[in-house]
Amino acid sequence: MPLGNIIFIMKTIILYATKYGTAEAAARRIADKIDDEKTNAACVIHNLKQNIPSLADFDCVIIGSSVYAGMIRKEAKTFLAQNADSLLEKKLGLFLCGIAAEGEKKYFEDNFSVKLLQAAKAKCFAGGIFDPKKNNAAERFIIKIAAKKTEYTDTIDEEKINQFAQAMKS
Ligand SMILES: Cc1cc2nc3c(=O)[nH]c(=O)nc-3n(C[C@H](O)[C@H](O)[C@H](O)COP(=O)(O)O)c2cc1C
């Protein structure tokens, strides 16, 4: 085959940590925007609670987690601690899900090392969902006091997700 016919396909894995599914849904939306035959990009999503494929198979790694009391979920924290060096060799993206209206810079600073934050090609605070039907009584109480919310709330920001996906593709 002539060399000119060899096509480079950028392979991306989105690793997410979620309790009720928001971060998974955000990962899916990002993947849908990255997965593109026209630009030869392929993207898979994977729950950090399951056995994680080797990062060696991917050019681009995106890590996403919901935040609870300002912190990412345990499985995301563990993964970041165990893979700090290999993540620095990848095209890296970071996203967080939460319903807070402000303070996203601090969420990133509190949960990712300076090295990872500097290495990241893009970062996104994608918004979140509060669903009183899914959260337990203690969680509903915390949300009522801390965020003054009692009704179903969806702050997922489609435009931010789109911009993040485009940045990771470029
Ligand atoms: C107990 C509790 C604490 C939370 N703390 C925060 C927080 O500190 N900041 C924030 O933005 N959202 C906070 N949230 C909202 C969640 O991050 C939001 O519901 C998110 O969509 C959950 O994502 P998941 O379904 O992927 O776990 C909290 C929710 C609960 C129930």
PDB file of C-alpha atoms and ligand atoms in Angstrom:
ATOM      1  CA  MET A   1       0.000   0.000   0.000  1.00  0.00           C
ATOM      2  CA  PRO A   2       1.437   3.426  -0.878  1.00  0.00           C
ATOM      3  CA  LEU A   3       2.373   5.461   2.205  1.00  0.00           C
ATOM      4  CA  GLY A   4      -0.026   8.207   1.161  1.00  0.00           C
ATOM      5  CA  ASN A   5      -2.949   5.851   1.848  1.00  0.00           C
ATOM      6  CA  ILE A   6      -2.101   5.285   5.515  1.00  0.00           C
ATOM      7  CA  ILE A   7      -4.623   7.161   7.637  1.00  0.00           C
ATOM      8  CA  PHE A   8      -3.932   8.173  11.235  1.00  0.00           C
ATOM      9  CA  ILE A   9      -6.948   7.637  13.473  1.00  0.00           C
ATOM     10  CA  MET A  10      -6.861   9.507  16.765  1.00  0.00           C
ATOM     11  CA  LYS A  11      -8.083   7.123  19.438  1.00  0.00           C
ATOM     12  CA  THR A  12      -9.703   8.650  22.502  1.00  0.00           C
ATOM     13  CA  ILE A  13     -10.887   7.086  25.734  1.00  0.00           C
ATOM     14  CA  ILE A  14     -13.155   8.945  28.129  1.00  0.00           C
ATOM     15  CA  LEU A  15     -12.854   7.564  31.656  1.00  0.00           C
ATOM     16  CA  TYR A  16     -15.655   8.710  33.930  1.00  0.00           C
ATOM     17  CA  ALA A  17     -16.658   8.405  37.576  1.00  0.00           C
ATOM     18  CA  THR A  18     -20.331   8.796  38.432  1.00  0.00           C
ATOM     19  CA  LYS A  19     -22.832   8.017  41.163  1.00  0.00           C
ATOM     20  CA  TYR A  20     -26.178   8.619  39.463  1.00  0.00           C
ATOM     21  CA  GLY A  21     -25.214   8.817  35.786  1.00  0.00           C
ATOM     22  CA  THR A  22     -24.642  12.507  35.030  1.00  0.00           C
ATOM     23  CA  ALA A  23     -20.911  12.157  34.341  1.00  0.00           C
ATOM     24  CA  GLU A  24     -21.630   9.093  32.195  1.00  0.00           C
ATOM     25  CA  ALA A  25     -24.205  11.039  30.166  1.00  0.00           C
ATOM     26  CA  ALA A  26     -21.716  13.915  29.763  1.00  0.00           C
ATOM     27  CA  ALA A  27     -19.030  11.423  28.651  1.00  0.00           C
ATOM     28  CA  ARG A  28     -21.437  10.025  26.073  1.00  0.00           C
ATOM     29  CA  ARG A  29     -22.252  13.451  24.708  1.00  0.00           C
ATOM     30  CA  ILE A  30     -18.541  14.346  24.440  1.00  0.00           C
ATOM     31  CA  ALA A  31     -17.824  11.012  22.728  1.00  0.00           C
ATOM     32  CA  ASP A  32     -20.628  11.567  20.205  1.00  0.00           C
ATOM     33  CA  LYS A  33     -19.069  14.884  19.251  1.00  0.00           C
ATOM     34  CA  ILE A  34     -15.522  13.492  19.024  1.00  0.00           C
ATOM     35  CA  ASP A  35     -16.434  10.303  17.150  1.00  0.00           C
ATOM     36  CA  ASP A  36     -16.262  11.468  13.608  1.00  0.00           C
ATOM     37  CA  GLU A  37     -15.533   9.579  10.406  1.00  0.00           C
ATOM     38  CA  LYS A  38     -14.691  12.799   8.592  1.00  0.00           C
ATOM     39  CA  THR A  39     -11.815  13.692  10.917  1.00  0.00           C
ATOM     40  CA  ASN A  40     -10.740  10.092  11.579  1.00  0.00           C
ATOM     41  CA  ALA A  41     -11.353  10.239  15.309  1.00  0.00           C
ATOM     42  CA  ALA A  42     -12.649   7.290  17.338  1.00  0.00           C
ATOM     43  CA  CYS A  43     -13.812   7.562  20.911  1.00  0.00           C
ATOM     44  CA  VAL A  44     -14.884   5.079  23.579  1.00  0.00           C
ATOM     45  CA  ILE A  45     -16.211   5.727  27.070  1.00  0.00           C
ATOM     46  CA  HIS A  46     -15.435   3.641  30.132  1.00  0.00           C
ATOM     47  CA  ASN A  47     -16.512   3.608  33.780  1.00  0.00           C
ATOM     48  CA  LEU A  48     -13.542   3.963  36.162  1.00  0.00           C
ATOM     49  CA  LYS A  49     -15.160   1.372  38.438  1.00  0.00           C
ATOM     50  CA  GLN A  50     -14.564  -1.305  35.803  1.00  0.00           C
ATOM     51  CA  ASN A  51     -11.301  -2.842  34.584  1.00  0.00           C
ATOM     52  CA  ILE A  52      -9.574  -0.081  32.680  1.00  0.00           C
ATOM     53  CA  PRO A  53      -8.070  -0.783  29.229  1.00  0.00           C
ATOM     54  CA  SER A  54      -4.381  -0.030  28.727  1.00  0.00           C
ATOM     55  CA  LEU A  55      -3.782   3.664  28.119  1.00  0.00           C
ATOM     56  CA  ALA A  56      -1.065   2.639  25.638  1.00  0.00           C
ATOM     57  CA  ASP A  57      -3.860   1.984  23.115  1.00  0.00           C
ATOM     58  CA  PHE A  58      -5.032   5.621  23.164  1.00  0.00           C
ATOM     59  CA  ASP A  59      -3.625   8.916  21.920  1.00  0.00           C
ATOM     60  CA  CYS A  60      -6.073  11.027  23.860  1.00  0.00           C
ATOM     61  CA  VAL A  61      -7.388  10.465  27.391  1.00  0.00           C
ATOM     62  CA  ILE A  62     -10.267  12.393  28.935  1.00  0.00           C
ATOM     63  CA  ILE A  63     -11.008  12.047  32.643  1.00  0.00           C
ATOM     64  CA  GLY A  64     -14.350  13.134  34.031  1.00  0.00           C
ATOM     65  CA  SER A  65     -16.009  12.954  37.425  1.00  0.00           C
ATOM     66  CA  SER A  66     -18.923  14.394  39.293  1.00  0.00           C
ATOM     67  CA  VAL A  67     -18.077  16.368  42.421  1.00  0.00           C
ATOM     68  CA  TYR A  68     -19.464  15.746  45.882  1.00  0.00           C
ATOM     69  CA  ALA A  69     -18.636  18.258  48.620  1.00  0.00           C
ATOM     70  CA  GLY A  70     -16.099  19.726  46.230  1.00  0.00           C
ATOM     71  CA  MET A  71     -14.262  16.484  45.583  1.00  0.00           C
ATOM     72  CA  ILE A  72     -14.156  14.073  42.637  1.00  0.00           C
ATOM     73  CA  ARG A  73     -15.241  10.499  43.221  1.00  0.00           C
ATOM     74  CA  LYS A  74     -12.866   8.051  44.872  1.00  0.00           C
ATOM     75  CA  GLU A  75     -12.280   5.887  41.783  1.00  0.00           C
ATOM     76  CA  ALA A  76     -11.213   8.971  39.811  1.00  0.00           C
ATOM     77  CA  LYS A  77      -8.850  10.060  42.583  1.00  0.00           C
ATOM     78  CA  THR A  78      -7.286   6.586  42.726  1.00  0.00           C
ATOM     79  CA  PHE A  79      -6.896   6.429  38.940  1.00  0.00           C
ATOM     80  CA  LEU A  80      -5.216   9.849  38.825  1.00  0.00           C
ATOM     81  CA  ALA A  81      -2.782   8.863  41.585  1.00  0.00           C
ATOM     82  CA  GLN A  82      -1.877   5.606  39.844  1.00  0.00           C
ATOM     83  CA  ASN A  83      -1.508   7.012  36.322  1.00  0.00           C
ATOM     84  CA  ALA A  84      -0.090  10.489  36.874  1.00  0.00           C
ATOM     85  CA  ASP A  85       3.001   9.951  34.695  1.00  0.00           C
ATOM     86  CA  SER A  86       1.364   8.190  31.751  1.00  0.00           C
ATOM     87  CA  LEU A  87      -1.400  10.797  31.616  1.00  0.00           C
ATOM     88  CA  LEU A  88       1.222  13.492  31.061  1.00  0.00           C
ATOM     89  CA  GLU A  89       2.266  11.742  27.842  1.00  0.00           C
ATOM     90  CA  LYS A  90      -1.264  11.908  26.388  1.00  0.00           C
ATOM     91  CA  LYS A  91      -3.383  14.538  24.831  1.00  0.00           C
ATOM     92  CA  LEU A  92      -5.345  15.124  28.016  1.00  0.00           C
ATOM     93  CA  GLY A  93      -8.791  16.530  28.768  1.00  0.00           C
ATOM     94  CA  LEU A  94     -10.511  17.002  32.126  1.00  0.00           C
ATOM     95  CA  PHE A  95     -14.176  17.556  32.902  1.00  0.00           C
ATOM     96  CA  LEU A  96     -16.243  17.848  36.054  1.00  0.00           C
ATOM     97  CA  CYS A  97     -19.970  17.623  36.690  1.00  0.00           C
ATOM     98  CA  GLY A  98     -21.716  19.516  39.467  1.00  0.00           C
ATOM     99  CA  ILE A  99     -24.636  21.811  40.068  1.00  0.00           C
ATOM    100  CA  ALA A 100     -22.676  24.674  41.653  1.00  0.00           C
ATOM    101  CA  ALA A 101     -23.096  27.936  39.790  1.00  0.00           C
ATOM    102  CA  GLU A 102     -19.606  29.159  40.627  1.00  0.00           C
ATOM    103  CA  GLY A 103     -16.187  28.092  41.916  1.00  0.00           C
ATOM    104  CA  GLU A 104     -15.274  25.764  39.063  1.00  0.00           C
ATOM    105  CA  LYS A 105     -11.626  26.960  39.016  1.00  0.00           C
ATOM    106  CA  LYS A 106     -11.245  25.863  42.627  1.00  0.00           C
ATOM    107  CA  TYR A 107     -12.811  22.467  41.896  1.00  0.00           C
ATOM    108  CA  PHE A 108     -10.122  21.844  39.274  1.00  0.00           C
ATOM    109  CA  GLU A 109      -7.330  23.131  41.536  1.00  0.00           C
ATOM    110  CA  ASP A 110      -8.493  21.012  44.476  1.00  0.00           C
ATOM    111  CA  ASN A 111      -8.780  17.792  42.483  1.00  0.00           C
ATOM    112  CA  PHE A 112      -5.979  17.757  39.902  1.00  0.00           C
ATOM    113  CA  SER A 113      -2.239  18.287  40.258  1.00  0.00           C
ATOM    114  CA  VAL A 114      -0.672  21.462  38.874  1.00  0.00           C
ATOM    115  CA  LYS A 115       1.156  19.296  36.305  1.00  0.00           C
ATOM    116  CA  LEU A 116      -2.071  17.727  35.037  1.00  0.00           C
ATOM    117  CA  LEU A 117      -3.848  21.078  34.934  1.00  0.00           C
ATOM    118  CA  GLN A 118      -1.002  22.577  32.903  1.00  0.00           C
ATOM    119  CA  ALA A 119      -0.824  19.558  30.591  1.00  0.00           C
ATOM    120  CA  ALA A 120      -4.564  19.466  29.893  1.00  0.00           C
ATOM    121  CA  LYS A 121      -5.488  20.617  26.416  1.00  0.00           C
ATOM    122  CA  ALA A 122      -8.987  21.506  27.625  1.00  0.00           C
ATOM    123  CA  LYS A 123     -10.980  21.607  30.847  1.00  0.00           C
ATOM    124  CA  CYS A 124     -14.733  21.755  31.229  1.00  0.00           C
ATOM    125  CA  PHE A 125     -17.140  22.192  34.129  1.00  0.00           C
ATOM    126  CA  ALA A 126     -20.096  20.665  32.341  1.00  0.00           C
ATOM    127  CA  GLY A 127     -22.861  21.387  34.882  1.00  0.00           C
ATOM    128  CA  GLY A 128     -24.881  18.761  36.666  1.00  0.00           C
ATOM    129  CA  ILE A 129     -28.236  17.286  37.521  1.00  0.00           C
ATOM    130  CA  PHE A 130     -30.043  17.188  40.844  1.00  0.00           C
ATOM    131  CA  ASP A 131     -32.824  14.627  40.782  1.00  0.00           C
ATOM    132  CA  PRO A 132     -34.648  14.347  44.111  1.00  0.00           C
ATOM    133  CA  LYS A 133     -36.078  11.009  42.961  1.00  0.00           C
ATOM    134  CA  LYS A 134     -32.570   9.511  42.732  1.00  0.00           C
ATOM    135  CA  ASN A 135     -30.860  11.165  45.707  1.00  0.00           C
ATOM    136  CA  ASN A 136     -31.401   9.764  49.188  1.00  0.00           C
ATOM    137  CA  ALA A 137     -32.865  11.792  52.069  1.00  0.00           C
ATOM    138  CA  ALA A 138     -29.483  12.886  53.457  1.00  0.00           C
ATOM    139  CA  GLU A 139     -28.357  14.029  49.998  1.00  0.00           C
ATOM    140  CA  ARG A 140     -31.614  15.914  49.413  1.00  0.00           C
ATOM    141  CA  PHE A 141     -31.142  17.645  52.757  1.00  0.00           C
ATOM    142  CA  ILE A 142     -27.566  18.699  51.879  1.00  0.00           C
ATOM    143  CA  ILE A 143     -28.645  20.030  48.471  1.00  0.00           C
ATOM    144  CA  LYS A 144     -31.535  21.908  50.080  1.00  0.00           C
ATOM    145  CA  ILE A 145     -29.217  23.605  52.589  1.00  0.00           C
ATOM    146  CA  ALA A 146     -26.111  24.095  50.395  1.00  0.00           C
ATOM    147  CA  ALA A 147     -27.636  24.793  46.984  1.00  0.00           C
ATOM    148  CA  LYS A 148     -31.169  25.849  48.022  1.00  0.00           C
ATOM    149  CA  LYS A 149     -32.664  23.360  45.570  1.00  0.00           C
ATOM    150  CA  THR A 150     -35.545  20.971  46.158  1.00  0.00           C
ATOM    151  CA  GLU A 151     -36.812  20.451  42.605  1.00  0.00           C
ATOM    152  CA  TYR A 152     -35.303  18.590  39.670  1.00  0.00           C
ATOM    153  CA  THR A 153     -32.500  20.778  38.266  1.00  0.00           C
ATOM    154  CA  ASP A 154     -30.483  20.261  35.092  1.00  0.00           C
ATOM    155  CA  THR A 155     -27.593  22.687  34.516  1.00  0.00           C
ATOM    156  CA  ILE A 156     -25.753  20.591  31.899  1.00  0.00           C
ATOM    157  CA  ASP A 157     -24.212  23.095  29.502  1.00  0.00           C
ATOM    158  CA  GLU A 158     -24.388  21.698  25.970  1.00  0.00           C
ATOM    159  CA  GLU A 159     -22.381  24.570  24.536  1.00  0.00           C
ATOM    160  CA  LYS A 160     -19.498  24.056  27.002  1.00  0.00           C
ATOM    161  CA  ILE A 161     -19.528  20.331  26.226  1.00  0.00           C
ATOM    162  CA  ASN A 162     -19.416  21.097  22.522  1.00  0.00           C
ATOM    163  CA  GLN A 163     -16.510  23.550  22.900  1.00  0.00           C
ATOM    164  CA  PHE A 164     -14.621  21.026  25.033  1.00  0.00           C
ATOM    165  CA  ALA A 165     -15.105  18.252  22.452  1.00  0.00           C
ATOM    166  CA  GLN A 166     -13.997  20.527  19.622  1.00  0.00           C
ATOM    167  CA  ALA A 167     -10.882  21.546  21.588  1.00  0.00           C
ATOM    168  CA  MET A 168     -10.008  17.893  22.195  1.00  0.00           C
ATOM    169  CA  LYS A 169     -10.467  17.077  18.513  1.00  0.00           C
ATOM    170  CA  SER A 170      -8.267  19.877  17.208  1.00  0.00           C
TER     171      SER A 170
HETATM  172  C1  LIG B   1     -24.329  15.201  48.818  1.00  0.00           C
HETATM  173  C2  LIG B   1     -24.067  15.944  47.540  1.00  0.00           C
HETATM  174  C3  LIG B   1     -23.010  16.845  47.476  1.00  0.00           C
HETATM  175  C4  LIG B   1     -22.766  17.567  46.300  1.00  0.00           C
HETATM  176  N1  LIG B   1     -21.732  18.459  46.263  1.00  0.00           N
HETATM  177  C5  LIG B   1     -21.549  19.209  45.152  1.00  0.00           C
HETATM  178  C6  LIG B   1     -20.509  20.173  45.106  1.00  0.00           C
HETATM  179  O1  LIG B   1     -19.719  20.344  46.027  1.00  0.00           O
HETATM  180  N2  LIG B   1     -20.417  20.919  43.993  1.00  0.00           N
HETATM  181  C7  LIG B   1     -21.244  20.757  42.919  1.00  0.00           C
HETATM  182  O2  LIG B   1     -21.098  21.486  41.936  1.00  0.00           O
HETATM  183  N3  LIG B   1     -22.228  19.823  42.921  1.00  0.00           N
HETATM  184  C8  LIG B   1     -22.379  19.049  44.012  1.00  0.00           C
HETATM  185  N4  LIG B   1     -23.344  18.089  44.024  1.00  0.00           N
HETATM  186  C9  LIG B   1     -24.172  17.865  42.824  1.00  0.00           C
HETATM  187  C10 LIG B   1     -23.653  16.685  41.997  1.00  0.00           C
HETATM  188  O3  LIG B   1     -22.319  16.891  41.605  1.00  0.00           O
HETATM  189  C11 LIG B   1     -24.559  16.563  40.779  1.00  0.00           C
HETATM  190  O4  LIG B   1     -25.817  16.080  41.214  1.00  0.00           O
HETATM  191  C12 LIG B   1     -23.997  15.689  39.698  1.00  0.00           C
HETATM  192  O5  LIG B   1     -24.793  15.842  38.520  1.00  0.00           O
HETATM  193  C13 LIG B   1     -23.936  14.219  40.082  1.00  0.00           C
HETATM  194  O6  LIG B   1     -23.289  13.521  39.050  1.00  0.00           O
HETATM  195  P1  LIG B   1     -23.260  11.912  38.981  1.00  0.00           P
HETATM  196  O7  LIG B   1     -24.653  11.442  38.750  1.00  0.00           O
HETATM  197  O8  LIG B   1     -22.379  11.663  37.787  1.00  0.00           O
HETATM  198  O9  LIG B   1     -22.648  11.423  40.238  1.00  0.00           O
HETATM  199  C14 LIG B   1     -23.594  17.353  45.168  1.00  0.00           C
HETATM  200  C15 LIG B   1     -24.646  16.429  45.236  1.00  0.00           C
HETATM  201  C16 LIG B   1     -24.885  15.726  46.409  1.00  0.00           C
HETATM  202  C17 LIG B   1     -26.033  14.750  46.430  1.00  0.00           C
END
